[in-house]
PDB file of C-alpha atoms in Angstrom:
ATOM      1  CA  MET A 770     -37.719  40.043 -11.666  1.00 57.00           C
ATOM      2  CA  ARG A 771     -35.612  43.069 -12.051  1.00 65.00           C
ATOM      3  CA  ASP A 772     -35.758  43.889  -8.389  1.00 68.00           C
ATOM      4  CA  ILE A 773     -34.120  40.637  -7.252  1.00 71.00           C
ATOM      5  CA  PRO A 774     -30.351  40.548  -6.898  1.00 76.00           C
ATOM      6  CA  GLN A 775     -28.784  38.594  -9.620  1.00 77.00           C
ATOM      7  CA  PRO A 776     -26.300  35.608  -8.826  1.00 81.00           C
ATOM      8  CA  LEU A 777     -22.650  36.679  -8.375  1.00 84.00           C
ATOM      9  CA  SER A 778     -21.791  33.895 -10.983  1.00 83.00           C
ATOM     10  CA  ASN A 779     -23.543  36.071 -13.613  1.00 85.00           C
ATOM     11  CA  ILE A 780     -20.895  38.822 -13.327  1.00 89.00           C
ATOM     12  CA  LYS A 781     -18.160  38.443 -15.710  1.00 91.00           C
ATOM     13  CA  SER A 782     -15.558  40.916 -14.155  1.00 93.00           C
ATOM     14  CA  PRO A 783     -13.858  39.417 -10.967  1.00 94.00           C
ATOM     15  CA  PHE A 784     -13.290  43.021  -9.725  1.00 95.00           C
ATOM     16  CA  LEU A 785     -17.053  43.871 -10.042  1.00 95.00           C
ATOM     17  CA  THR A 786     -17.868  40.570  -8.468  1.00 95.00           C
ATOM     18  CA  GLU A 787     -15.763  41.636  -5.530  1.00 96.00           C
ATOM     19  CA  VAL A 788     -17.433  45.050  -5.380  1.00 96.00           C
ATOM     20  CA  THR A 789     -20.958  43.484  -5.539  1.00 95.00           C
ATOM     21  CA  THR A 790     -20.062  41.017  -2.787  1.00 95.00           C
ATOM     22  CA  PHE A 791     -18.807  43.986  -0.567  1.00 95.00           C
ATOM     23  CA  ILE A 792     -22.004  45.900  -1.336  1.00 93.00           C
ATOM     24  CA  ARG A 793     -24.220  43.016  -0.216  1.00 90.00           C
ATOM     25  CA  THR A 794     -22.262  42.357   2.914  1.00 90.00           C
ATOM     26  CA  ARG A 795     -22.960  46.028   3.835  1.00 88.00           C
ATOM     27  CA  GLY A 796     -26.702  45.379   3.427  1.00 82.00           C
ATOM     28  CA  LEU A 797     -27.398  48.027   0.876  1.00 84.00           C
ATOM     29  CA  ALA A 798     -30.631  47.973  -0.986  1.00 81.00           C
ATOM     30  CA  TYR A 799     -30.561  46.368  -4.502  1.00 84.00           C
ATOM     31  CA  SER A 800     -31.523  49.593  -6.183  1.00 84.00           C
ATOM     32  CA  THR A 801     -28.361  51.266  -4.582  1.00 90.00           C
ATOM     33  CA  GLU A 802     -26.285  48.302  -5.647  1.00 92.00           C
ATOM     34  CA  LYS A 803     -27.257  48.688  -9.212  1.00 93.00           C
ATOM     35  CA  ALA A 804     -26.729  52.468  -9.154  1.00 94.00           C
ATOM     36  CA  TYR A 805     -23.199  52.172  -7.540  1.00 96.00           C
ATOM     37  CA  ILE A 806     -22.059  49.384  -9.909  1.00 96.00           C
ATOM     38  CA  GLY A 807     -23.253  51.587 -12.884  1.00 96.00           C
ATOM     39  CA  TRP A 808     -21.242  54.581 -11.696  1.00 97.00           C
ATOM     40  CA  ILE A 809     -18.247  52.524 -10.733  1.00 97.00           C
ATOM     41  CA  LYS A 810     -18.179  51.088 -14.195  1.00 97.00           C
ATOM     42  CA  ARG A 811     -18.323  54.532 -15.884  1.00 97.00           C
ATOM     43  CA  PHE A 812     -15.539  55.819 -13.577  1.00 97.00           C
ATOM     44  CA  ILE A 813     -13.231  52.997 -14.538  1.00 97.00           C
ATOM     45  CA  LEU A 814     -13.877  53.470 -18.238  1.00 96.00           C
ATOM     46  CA  PHE A 815     -13.398  57.210 -17.847  1.00 96.00           C
ATOM     47  CA  SER A 816     -10.114  56.863 -15.920  1.00 96.00           C
ATOM     48  CA  GLN A 817      -8.998  54.068 -18.304  1.00 96.00           C
ATOM     49  CA  TYR A 818      -7.963  51.750 -15.450  1.00 95.00           C
ATOM     50  CA  ARG A 819      -6.561  48.352 -16.323  1.00 93.00           C
ATOM     51  CA  HIS A 820      -6.152  46.930 -12.806  1.00 93.00           C
ATOM     52  CA  ARG A 821      -7.567  47.523  -9.321  1.00 92.00           C
ATOM     53  CA  SER A 822      -4.308  48.810  -8.104  1.00 94.00           C
ATOM     54  CA  GLN A 823      -4.638  51.831 -10.509  1.00 96.00           C
ATOM     55  CA  ILE A 824      -7.798  53.131  -8.778  1.00 96.00           C
ATOM     56  CA  ASN A 825      -7.131  56.378  -7.042  1.00 95.00           C
ATOM     57  CA  ALA A 826      -9.502  58.641  -5.077  1.00 94.00           C
ATOM     58  CA  LYS A 827      -7.729  61.652  -6.668  1.00 93.00           C
ATOM     59  CA  ASP A 828      -9.413  60.710  -9.969  1.00 95.00           C
ATOM     60  CA  ILE A 829     -12.861  61.242  -8.655  1.00 95.00           C
ATOM     61  CA  ARG A 830     -12.616  65.043  -9.037  1.00 93.00           C
ATOM     62  CA  PRO A 831     -11.972  65.104 -12.842  1.00 94.00           C
ATOM     63  CA  PHE A 832     -14.719  62.479 -13.353  1.00 95.00           C
ATOM     64  CA  LEU A 833     -17.334  64.546 -11.369  1.00 93.00           C
ATOM     65  CA  GLU A 834     -16.372  67.716 -13.164  1.00 92.00           C
ATOM     66  CA  HIS A 835     -16.685  65.835 -16.492  1.00 93.00           C
ATOM     67  CA  LEU A 836     -20.282  64.986 -15.532  1.00 93.00           C
ATOM     68  CA  VAL A 837     -20.970  68.697 -14.906  1.00 89.00           C
ATOM     69  CA  THR A 838     -19.043  70.405 -17.712  1.00 89.00           C
ATOM     70  CA  VAL A 839     -19.610  67.791 -20.530  1.00 91.00           C
ATOM     71  CA  LYS A 840     -22.593  65.718 -19.424  1.00 90.00           C
ATOM     72  CA  ASN A 841     -24.441  68.674 -17.926  1.00 88.00           C
ATOM     73  CA  VAL A 842     -25.929  66.276 -15.216  1.00 88.00           C
ATOM     74  CA  ALA A 843     -28.407  67.338 -12.459  1.00 85.00           C
ATOM     75  CA  PRO A 844     -27.070  67.924  -8.956  1.00 85.00           C
ATOM     76  CA  ASN A 845     -28.680  64.681  -7.653  1.00 85.00           C
ATOM     77  CA  THR A 846     -27.079  62.713 -10.462  1.00 90.00           C
ATOM     78  CA  GLN A 847     -23.657  64.069  -9.531  1.00 91.00           C
ATOM     79  CA  LYS A 848     -24.233  63.423  -5.797  1.00 90.00           C
ATOM     80  CA  THR A 849     -25.248  59.685  -6.551  1.00 93.00           C
ATOM     81  CA  ALA A 850     -21.980  59.364  -8.572  1.00 95.00           C
ATOM     82  CA  LEU A 851     -20.065  60.896  -5.685  1.00 94.00           C
ATOM     83  CA  ASN A 852     -21.632  58.513  -3.099  1.00 93.00           C
ATOM     84  CA  ALA A 853     -20.809  55.548  -5.243  1.00 96.00           C
ATOM     85  CA  LEU A 854     -17.118  56.457  -5.757  1.00 96.00           C
ATOM     86  CA  VAL A 855     -16.585  57.408  -2.201  1.00 94.00           C
ATOM     87  CA  PHE A 856     -18.133  54.041  -1.279  1.00 95.00           C
ATOM     88  CA  LEU A 857     -15.618  52.275  -3.594  1.00 96.00           C
ATOM     89  CA  CYS A 858     -12.491  54.267  -2.570  1.00 95.00           C
ATOM     90  CA  ARG A 859     -12.972  54.990   1.095  1.00 93.00           C
ATOM     91  CA  GLU A 860     -15.088  51.988   2.292  1.00 94.00           C
ATOM     92  CA  MET A 861     -13.757  49.248   0.057  1.00 96.00           C
ATOM     93  CA  LEU A 862     -10.220  50.359  -0.864  1.00 95.00           C
ATOM     94  CA  ASN A 863      -9.426  52.333   2.388  1.00 95.00           C
ATOM     95  CA  GLN A 864      -8.349  55.407   0.571  1.00 94.00           C
ATOM     96  CA  ASP A 865      -8.584  58.972   1.792  1.00 91.00           C
ATOM     97  CA  THR A 866     -11.433  61.014   0.311  1.00 90.00           C
ATOM     98  CA  ASN A 867     -11.643  63.922   2.624  1.00 86.00           C
ATOM     99  CA  SER A 868      -9.758  66.237   0.404  1.00 83.00           C
ATOM    100  CA  LEU A 869     -12.087  66.065  -2.504  1.00 83.00           C
ATOM    101  CA  ASN A 870     -12.771  69.436  -4.061  1.00 79.00           C
ATOM    102  CA  PHE A 871     -14.616  69.644  -7.329  1.00 75.00           C
ATOM    103  CA  LYS A 872     -17.038  71.779  -9.342  1.00 70.00           C
ATOM    104  CA  ARG A 873     -20.619  70.950  -8.298  1.00 73.00           C
ATOM    105  CA  SER A 874     -23.582  70.955 -10.755  1.00 69.00           C
ATOM    106  CA  LYS A 875     -25.681  74.003 -10.348  1.00 70.00           C
ATOM    107  CA  ARG A 876     -28.488  73.032 -12.755  1.00 63.00           C
ATOM    108  CA  SER A 877     -31.790  74.268 -11.263  1.00 63.00           C
ATOM    109  CA  THR A 878     -33.734  71.645  -9.522  1.00 65.00           C
ATOM    110  CA  LYS A 879     -37.322  71.527 -11.114  1.00 76.00           C
ATOM    111  CA  LEU A 880     -40.392  71.496  -8.822  1.00 84.00           C
ATOM    112  CA  PRO A 881     -42.229  68.090  -8.985  1.00 89.00           C
ATOM    113  CA  GLU A 882     -45.359  67.878 -11.144  1.00 93.00           C
ATOM    114  CA  VAL A 883     -48.581  67.372  -9.153  1.00 94.00           C
ATOM    115  CA  PHE A 884     -52.010  66.383  -9.995  1.00 96.00           C
ATOM    116  CA  SER A 885     -55.061  68.470  -8.736  1.00 94.00           C
ATOM    117  CA  HIS A 886     -57.315  66.103  -6.713  1.00 95.00           C
ATOM    118  CA  GLU A 887     -59.794  66.111  -9.610  1.00 96.00           C
ATOM    119  CA  GLU A 888     -57.061  65.138 -12.135  1.00 97.00           C
ATOM    120  CA  ALA A 889     -55.738  62.282  -9.776  1.00 97.00           C
ATOM    121  CA  MET A 890     -59.212  60.878  -9.343  1.00 97.00           C
ATOM    122  CA  GLU A 891     -59.860  61.090 -13.110  1.00 97.00           C
ATOM    123  CA  VAL A 892     -56.778  59.165 -13.965  1.00 98.00           C
ATOM    124  CA  ILE A 893     -57.527  56.515 -11.291  1.00 97.00           C
ATOM    125  CA  SER A 894     -61.101  56.163 -12.536  1.00 97.00           C
ATOM    126  CA  LEU A 895     -59.778  55.244 -16.115  1.00 98.00           C
ATOM    127  CA  LEU A 896     -57.514  52.412 -14.804  1.00 97.00           C
ATOM    128  CA  GLN A 897     -58.616  48.838 -14.711  1.00 95.00           C
ATOM    129  CA  TYR A 898     -58.136  46.210 -12.110  1.00 92.00           C
ATOM    130  CA  PRO A 899     -55.510  45.783 -10.398  1.00 95.00           C
ATOM    131  CA  TYR A 900     -53.818  48.966 -11.664  1.00 97.00           C
ATOM    132  CA  ARG A 901     -56.429  51.138 -10.218  1.00 97.00           C
ATOM    133  CA  LEU A 902     -55.784  49.824  -6.608  1.00 98.00           C
ATOM    134  CA  VAL A 903     -51.989  50.302  -7.192  1.00 98.00           C
ATOM    135  CA  ALA A 904     -52.643  53.901  -8.111  1.00 98.00           C
ATOM    136  CA  GLN A 905     -54.930  54.357  -5.140  1.00 97.00           C
ATOM    137  CA  LEU A 906     -52.175  53.229  -2.840  1.00 97.00           C
ATOM    138  CA  MET A 907     -49.731  55.613  -4.484  1.00 97.00           C
ATOM    139  CA  TYR A 908     -52.100  58.570  -4.180  1.00 97.00           C
ATOM    140  CA  GLY A 909     -53.716  57.671  -0.736  1.00 96.00           C
ATOM    141  CA  SER A 910     -50.734  56.417   1.018  1.00 96.00           C
ATOM    142  CA  GLY A 911     -47.786  58.098  -0.748  1.00 96.00           C
ATOM    143  CA  LEU A 912     -46.119  54.970  -1.928  1.00 96.00           C
ATOM    144  CA  ARG A 913     -43.554  54.798  -4.633  1.00 95.00           C
ATOM    145  CA  VAL A 914     -44.610  52.372  -7.401  1.00 96.00           C
ATOM    146  CA  ASN A 915     -42.206  49.584  -6.451  1.00 93.00           C
ATOM    147  CA  GLU A 916     -43.096  49.952  -2.768  1.00 95.00           C
ATOM    148  CA  ALA A 917     -46.662  49.319  -3.802  1.00 97.00           C
ATOM    149  CA  LEU A 918     -45.889  46.382  -5.948  1.00 96.00           C
ATOM    150  CA  ARG A 919     -43.670  44.663  -3.290  1.00 94.00           C
ATOM    151  CA  LEU A 920     -46.254  44.716  -0.661  1.00 97.00           C
ATOM    152  CA  ARG A 921     -46.994  41.290   0.857  1.00 96.00           C
ATOM    153  CA  VAL A 922     -50.457  40.340   2.256  1.00 97.00           C
ATOM    154  CA  ASN A 923     -48.973  40.726   5.773  1.00 95.00           C
ATOM    155  CA  ASP A 924     -48.013  44.267   5.147  1.00 96.00           C
ATOM    156  CA  ILE A 925     -51.730  45.413   5.048  1.00 97.00           C
ATOM    157  CA  ASN A 926     -53.379  45.934   8.417  1.00 95.00           C
ATOM    158  CA  LEU A 927     -57.084  46.592   7.860  1.00 94.00           C
ATOM    159  CA  GLU A 928     -57.783  46.952  11.608  1.00 92.00           C
ATOM    160  CA  SER A 929     -55.419  49.774  12.203  1.00 92.00           C
ATOM    161  CA  VAL A 930     -56.025  51.069   8.621  1.00 93.00           C
ATOM    162  CA  SER A 931     -52.198  51.215   8.024  1.00 95.00           C
ATOM    163  CA  VAL A 932     -49.689  49.768   5.629  1.00 96.00           C
ATOM    164  CA  THR A 933     -46.077  48.708   6.364  1.00 95.00           C
ATOM    165  CA  ILE A 934     -43.388  49.375   3.667  1.00 94.00           C
ATOM    166  CA  ARG A 935     -40.551  46.922   4.048  1.00 87.00           C
ATOM    167  CA  ASN A 936     -36.971  47.670   2.820  1.00 77.00           C
ATOM    168  CA  GLY A 937     -38.003  50.998   1.308  1.00 67.00           C
ATOM    169  CA  LYS A 938     -35.625  53.600  -0.118  1.00 71.00           C
ATOM    170  CA  GLY A 939     -32.498  53.570   2.081  1.00 66.00           C
ATOM    171  CA  ASN A 940     -33.350  50.014   3.056  1.00 69.00           C
ATOM    172  CA  LYS A 941     -35.652  51.157   5.722  1.00 80.00           C
ATOM    173  CA  ASP A 942     -39.135  50.065   7.021  1.00 88.00           C
ATOM    174  CA  ARG A 943     -41.830  52.575   7.696  1.00 93.00           C
ATOM    175  CA  LYS A 944     -45.560  52.723   8.248  1.00 94.00           C
ATOM    176  CA  THR A 945     -48.116  54.955   6.481  1.00 95.00           C
ATOM    177  CA  LEU A 946     -51.778  55.447   6.432  1.00 94.00           C
ATOM    178  CA  LEU A 947     -54.498  53.826   4.409  1.00 95.00           C
ATOM    179  CA  SER A 948     -57.571  55.384   2.988  1.00 94.00           C
ATOM    180  CA  GLN A 949     -60.892  54.034   4.289  1.00 93.00           C
ATOM    181  CA  HIS A 950     -62.113  54.438   0.735  1.00 94.00           C
ATOM    182  CA  ILE A 951     -60.101  51.311  -0.411  1.00 95.00           C
ATOM    183  CA  ILE A 952     -60.516  48.935   2.639  1.00 96.00           C
ATOM    184  CA  THR A 953     -63.262  46.891   0.808  1.00 96.00           C
ATOM    185  CA  ASP A 954     -61.057  46.736  -2.378  1.00 96.00           C
ATOM    186  CA  LEU A 955     -58.077  45.647  -0.438  1.00 97.00           C
ATOM    187  CA  GLN A 956     -59.955  42.842   1.303  1.00 97.00           C
ATOM    188  CA  GLN A 957     -61.232  41.673  -2.004  1.00 97.00           C
ATOM    189  CA  GLN A 958     -57.680  41.823  -3.430  1.00 97.00           C
ATOM    190  CA  ILE A 959     -56.431  39.801  -0.438  1.00 97.00           C
ATOM    191  CA  ASP A 960     -59.268  37.288  -1.009  1.00 97.00           C
ATOM    192  CA  SER A 961     -58.258  36.837  -4.693  1.00 97.00           C
ATOM    193  CA  VAL A 962     -54.684  36.333  -3.682  1.00 97.00           C
ATOM    194  CA  ALA A 963     -55.750  33.638  -1.351  1.00 97.00           C
ATOM    195  CA  ILE A 964     -57.690  31.825  -4.076  1.00 97.00           C
ATOM    196  CA  LEU A 965     -54.746  32.087  -6.594  1.00 97.00           C
ATOM    197  CA  HIS A 966     -52.373  30.931  -3.934  1.00 96.00           C
ATOM    198  CA  GLN A 967     -54.451  27.775  -3.227  1.00 96.00           C
ATOM    199  CA  LEU A 968     -54.493  27.061  -6.952  1.00 96.00           C
ATOM    200  CA  ASP A 969     -50.721  27.385  -7.078  1.00 95.00           C
ATOM    201  CA  ILE A 970     -50.243  25.110  -4.110  1.00 94.00           C
ATOM    202  CA  LYS A 971     -52.619  22.530  -5.787  1.00 95.00           C
ATOM    203  CA  ASN A 972     -50.398  22.680  -8.982  1.00 94.00           C
ATOM    204  CA  GLY A 973     -47.281  22.140  -6.985  1.00 93.00           C
ATOM    205  CA  PHE A 974     -46.122  25.736  -6.609  1.00 93.00           C
ATOM    206  CA  GLY A 975     -47.086  28.363  -4.232  1.00 91.00           C
ATOM    207  CA  GLU A 976     -43.599  29.506  -3.228  1.00 89.00           C
ATOM    208  CA  VAL A 977     -42.622  33.284  -3.200  1.00 90.00           C
ATOM    209  CA  TYR A 978     -39.356  34.899  -3.256  1.00 85.00           C
ATOM    210  CA  MET A 979     -38.020  35.845   0.217  1.00 80.00           C
ATOM    211  CA  PRO A 980     -34.744  37.729   1.138  1.00 73.00           C
ATOM    212  CA  TYR A 981     -31.971  35.207   1.812  1.00 64.00           C
ATOM    213  CA  ALA A 982     -31.702  35.684   5.497  1.00 67.00           C
ATOM    214  CA  LEU A 983     -35.607  35.269   6.000  1.00 71.00           C
ATOM    215  CA  GLN A 984     -35.492  32.238   3.682  1.00 69.00           C
ATOM    216  CA  LEU A 985     -33.090  30.514   6.062  1.00 71.00           C
ATOM    217  CA  LYS A 986     -34.762  31.554   9.245  1.00 73.00           C
ATOM    218  CA  TYR A 987     -38.215  30.907   8.128  1.00 72.00           C
ATOM    219  CA  PRO A 988     -38.064  28.240   5.436  1.00 73.00           C
ATOM    220  CA  ASN A 989     -41.848  27.486   5.610  1.00 78.00           C
ATOM    221  CA  HIS A 990     -43.049  31.092   5.262  1.00 82.00           C
ATOM    222  CA  ALA A 991     -42.272  31.212   1.502  1.00 85.00           C
ATOM    223  CA  LYS A 992     -45.487  29.204   0.868  1.00 90.00           C
ATOM    224  CA  SER A 993     -47.631  30.982   3.518  1.00 93.00           C
ATOM    225  CA  LEU A 994     -50.462  33.357   2.405  1.00 95.00           C
ATOM    226  CA  GLY A 995     -49.056  36.266   4.488  1.00 94.00           C
ATOM    227  CA  TRP A 996     -45.922  36.358   2.471  1.00 94.00           C
ATOM    228  CA  GLN A 997     -47.630  36.278  -0.916  1.00 96.00           C
ATOM    229  CA  TYR A 998     -47.388  39.550  -3.031  1.00 96.00           C
ATOM    230  CA  LEU A 999     -50.509  41.704  -2.903  1.00 97.00           C
ATOM    231  CA  PHE A1000     -50.254  42.196  -6.645  1.00 98.00           C
ATOM    232  CA  PRO A1001     -49.122  38.876  -8.046  1.00 96.00           C
ATOM    233  CA  ALA A1002     -47.942  38.460 -11.518  1.00 94.00           C
ATOM    234  CA  LYS A1003     -50.213  36.663 -14.104  1.00 93.00           C
ATOM    235  CA  ASN A1004     -47.742  33.820 -14.614  1.00 92.00           C
ATOM    236  CA  ILE A1005     -45.297  31.650 -12.667  1.00 92.00           C
ATOM    237  CA  SER A1006     -41.571  32.423 -13.477  1.00 89.00           C
ATOM    238  CA  LYS A1007     -38.188  31.168 -12.661  1.00 84.00           C
ATOM    239  CA  ASP A1008     -36.438  32.863  -9.807  1.00 81.00           C
ATOM    240  CA  PRO A1009     -33.070  33.839 -11.278  1.00 74.00           C
ATOM    241  CA  ARG A1010     -31.252  33.121  -7.881  1.00 71.00           C
ATOM    242  CA  SER A1011     -32.656  29.820  -6.875  1.00 74.00           C
ATOM    243  CA  SER A1012     -33.946  28.616 -10.423  1.00 78.00           C
ATOM    244  CA  ARG A1013     -37.137  27.587  -8.559  1.00 84.00           C
ATOM    245  CA  MET A1014     -40.545  28.326 -10.249  1.00 90.00           C
ATOM    246  CA  MET A1015     -42.253  31.130  -8.314  1.00 91.00           C
ATOM    247  CA  ARG A1016     -45.121  33.747  -8.625  1.00 93.00           C
ATOM    248  CA  HIS A1017     -43.466  37.212  -8.478  1.00 93.00           C
ATOM    249  CA  HIS A1018     -45.386  40.564  -8.495  1.00 95.00           C
ATOM    250  CA  LEU A1019     -46.530  42.807 -11.342  1.00 95.00           C
ATOM    251  CA  THR A1020     -43.737  44.684 -13.062  1.00 93.00           C
ATOM    252  CA  ASP A1021     -43.336  48.393 -12.630  1.00 94.00           C
ATOM    253  CA  ARG A1022     -43.222  48.838 -16.422  1.00 94.00           C
ATOM    254  CA  SER A1023     -46.811  47.456 -16.761  1.00 96.00           C
ATOM    255  CA  VAL A1024     -48.068  49.938 -14.147  1.00 97.00           C
ATOM    256  CA  GLN A1025     -46.173  52.792 -15.848  1.00 97.00           C
ATOM    257  CA  LEU A1026     -47.647  52.007 -19.208  1.00 97.00           C
ATOM    258  CA  GLN A1027     -51.264  51.822 -17.900  1.00 98.00           C
ATOM    259  CA  ILE A1028     -50.961  55.080 -16.059  1.00 97.00           C
ATOM    260  CA  ALA A1029     -49.428  56.708 -19.128  1.00 97.00           C
ATOM    261  CA  ILE A1030     -52.481  55.639 -21.191  1.00 97.00           C
ATOM    262  CA  ALA A1031     -54.861  56.950 -18.577  1.00 98.00           C
ATOM    263  CA  VAL A1032     -53.162  60.346 -18.163  1.00 97.00           C
ATOM    264  CA  LYS A1033     -53.472  60.616 -22.064  1.00 97.00           C
ATOM    265  CA  GLU A1034     -57.094  59.611 -22.142  1.00 97.00           C
ATOM    266  CA  ALA A1035     -57.766  62.143 -19.315  1.00 97.00           C
ATOM    267  CA  LYS A1036     -56.271  64.897 -21.526  1.00 97.00           C
ATOM    268  CA  ILE A1037     -53.931  65.935 -18.899  1.00 96.00           C
ATOM    269  CA  LEU A1038     -51.077  67.929 -20.400  1.00 94.00           C
ATOM    270  CA  LYS A1039     -48.774  67.689 -17.415  1.00 93.00           C
ATOM    271  CA  LYS A1040     -45.632  65.490 -17.550  1.00 92.00           C
ATOM    272  CA  ALA A1041     -47.124  63.028 -15.264  1.00 95.00           C
ATOM    273  CA  ASN A1042     -46.246  59.532 -14.224  1.00 96.00           C
ATOM    274  CA  CYS A1043     -46.556  57.081 -11.350  1.00 97.00           C
ATOM    275  CA  HIS A1044     -44.433  59.209  -9.011  1.00 96.00           C
ATOM    276  CA  THR A1045     -46.824  62.156  -9.665  1.00 97.00           C
ATOM    277  CA  PHE A1046     -49.274  60.359  -7.370  1.00 97.00           C
ATOM    278  CA  ARG A1047     -46.807  60.312  -4.510  1.00 96.00           C
ATOM    279  CA  HIS A1048     -45.970  64.056  -5.022  1.00 95.00           C
ATOM    280  CA  SER A1049     -49.714  64.678  -5.046  1.00 96.00           C
ATOM    281  CA  PHE A1050     -50.252  62.747  -1.783  1.00 95.00           C
ATOM    282  CA  ALA A1051     -47.581  64.991  -0.001  1.00 94.00           C
ATOM    283  CA  THR A1052     -49.107  68.199  -1.459  1.00 94.00           C
ATOM    284  CA  ARG A1053     -52.537  67.370  -0.449  1.00 94.00           C
ATOM    285  CA  LEU A1054     -51.411  66.717   3.197  1.00 93.00           C
ATOM    286  CA  LEU A1055     -49.508  70.105   3.217  1.00 91.00           C
ATOM    287  CA  GLU A1056     -52.520  71.811   1.914  1.00 90.00           C
ATOM    288  CA  ALA A1057     -54.561  70.317   4.691  1.00 90.00           C
ATOM    289  CA  GLY A1058     -52.124  71.703   7.321  1.00 90.00           C
ATOM    290  CA  THR A1059     -50.356  68.497   8.161  1.00 91.00           C
ATOM    291  CA  ASP A1060     -47.020  69.135   9.879  1.00 92.00           C
ATOM    292  CA  LEU A1061     -43.955  68.849   7.588  1.00 92.00           C
ATOM    293  CA  ARG A1062     -42.267  66.293   9.964  1.00 93.00           C
ATOM    294  CA  ASN A1063     -45.307  63.992   9.833  1.00 94.00           C
ATOM    295  CA  ILE A1064     -45.290  64.167   6.103  1.00 93.00           C
ATOM    296  CA  GLN A1065     -41.509  63.323   6.126  1.00 94.00           C
ATOM    297  CA  GLU A1066     -42.248  60.271   8.237  1.00 93.00           C
ATOM    298  CA  LEU A1067     -45.036  59.013   5.907  1.00 94.00           C
ATOM    299  CA  LEU A1068     -43.005  59.459   2.877  1.00 94.00           C
ATOM    300  CA  GLY A1069     -39.859  57.904   4.438  1.00 91.00           C
ATOM    301  CA  HIS A1070     -37.475  60.856   3.508  1.00 91.00           C
ATOM    302  CA  ALA A1071     -34.250  60.755   5.350  1.00 87.00           C
ATOM    303  CA  ASP A1072     -33.745  64.563   5.132  1.00 89.00           C
ATOM    304  CA  ILE A1073     -36.511  67.147   5.981  1.00 90.00           C
ATOM    305  CA  LYS A1074     -34.879  69.283   3.123  1.00 87.00           C
ATOM    306  CA  THR A1075     -36.347  66.670   0.628  1.00 87.00           C
ATOM    307  CA  THR A1076     -39.783  67.131   2.044  1.00 89.00           C
ATOM    308  CA  GLN A1077     -39.627  70.852   2.146  1.00 89.00           C
ATOM    309  CA  ILE A1078     -39.734  71.102  -1.605  1.00 87.00           C
ATOM    310  CA  TYR A1079     -43.557  70.602  -1.313  1.00 89.00           C
ATOM    311  CA  THR A1080     -43.796  74.028   0.332  1.00 86.00           C
ATOM    312  CA  HIS A1081     -42.725  75.482  -3.039  1.00 82.00           C
ATOM    313  CA  VAL A1082     -45.279  73.377  -4.873  1.00 83.00           C
ATOM    314  CA  VAL A1083     -48.094  74.437  -2.648  1.00 81.00           C
ATOM    315  CA  GLY A1084     -47.159  78.140  -3.017  1.00 71.00           C
ATOM    316  CA  THR A1085     -47.754  81.201  -0.898  1.00 50.00           C
ATOM    317  CA  HIS A1086     -51.498  81.412  -1.926  1.00 50.00           C
ATOM    318  CA  PHE A1087     -52.422  78.780   0.573  1.00 56.00           C
ATOM    319  CA  SER A1088     -51.159  80.915   3.420  1.00 52.00           C
ATOM    320  CA  GLY A1089     -53.535  83.760   2.621  1.00 53.00           C
ATOM    321  CA  VAL A1090     -51.242  85.864   0.397  1.00 55.00           C
ATOM    322  CA  LYS A1091     -53.091  87.558  -2.380  1.00 59.00           C
ATOM    323  CA  SER A1092     -52.179  89.024  -5.613  1.00 58.00           C
ATOM    324  CA  PRO A1093     -52.287  92.912  -5.913  1.00 65.00           C
ATOM    325  CA  LEU A1094     -54.456  92.459  -8.877  1.00 62.00           C
ATOM    326  CA  SER A1095     -57.130  90.995  -6.614  1.00 59.00           C
ATOM    327  CA  LYS A1096     -57.548  94.429  -4.940  1.00 58.00           C
ATOM    328  CA  ILE A1097     -58.726  96.051  -8.290  1.00 57.00           C
TER     329      ILE A1097
END
């Protein structure tokens, strides 16, 4: 249950408890919380602070430059660190961060690795249930691995052939398309979840994790079929927040392992992983002439610049440009 916020009582540092509480009152995603806390810890150690009164926004610059000159981090890594420390100093401690001026990372950004359609289908064919369906959602709908694993039964709409992603990256909801190719498999998966859920109810369980606000607003929904995970874990486990026994979803590590094995069996030499399916989804749409804005919406990118990288992946040969050697 690595994607469920841990109880504040588990945090040993009073200051980090305060920071974590502040982050949660702002409604940031748990993945953002973990990233921010990690960078704040590193900043405190680097600056050798002994008390919160010593924290100074002016110390952000030497820390960020250390990341570039010593750690040689990528631009996005430095940007995440900057966001975390600006959040700490400006939002929580009310310090001025407008005058920050630092050496930015200039490491080249690598183009994402992409499967050909044949490669993607080969990897998918080598996966067993339920990992095959997870991969089909990543490739056919552009989902991140954890977005697929966190899907609830209610998020699948077979009539409109669409899927709703709740609290995706940036803590935003979005809708994306489903492939007609997997509608039957999805219905069978929902049916199997219903059977397992009835068995859990019979055994005195059947409750699933719900975000705190929804748990209070809809206390009975935690045992409803619609809120059950589409890809439930094999075993019941203890919820770290409530200590109640619940059935969570499959872990991302288990999916990553199965896909790594399938990529190896397919003899694909690319540095491919779960996210390669999402990159391949975007690339196929762009090759088919889909508008970049539509792809941005389906992927849930906040900035169109993030989506534009796929134009470099596709390359100019799809626009009709030919090599001079072709004229020989």
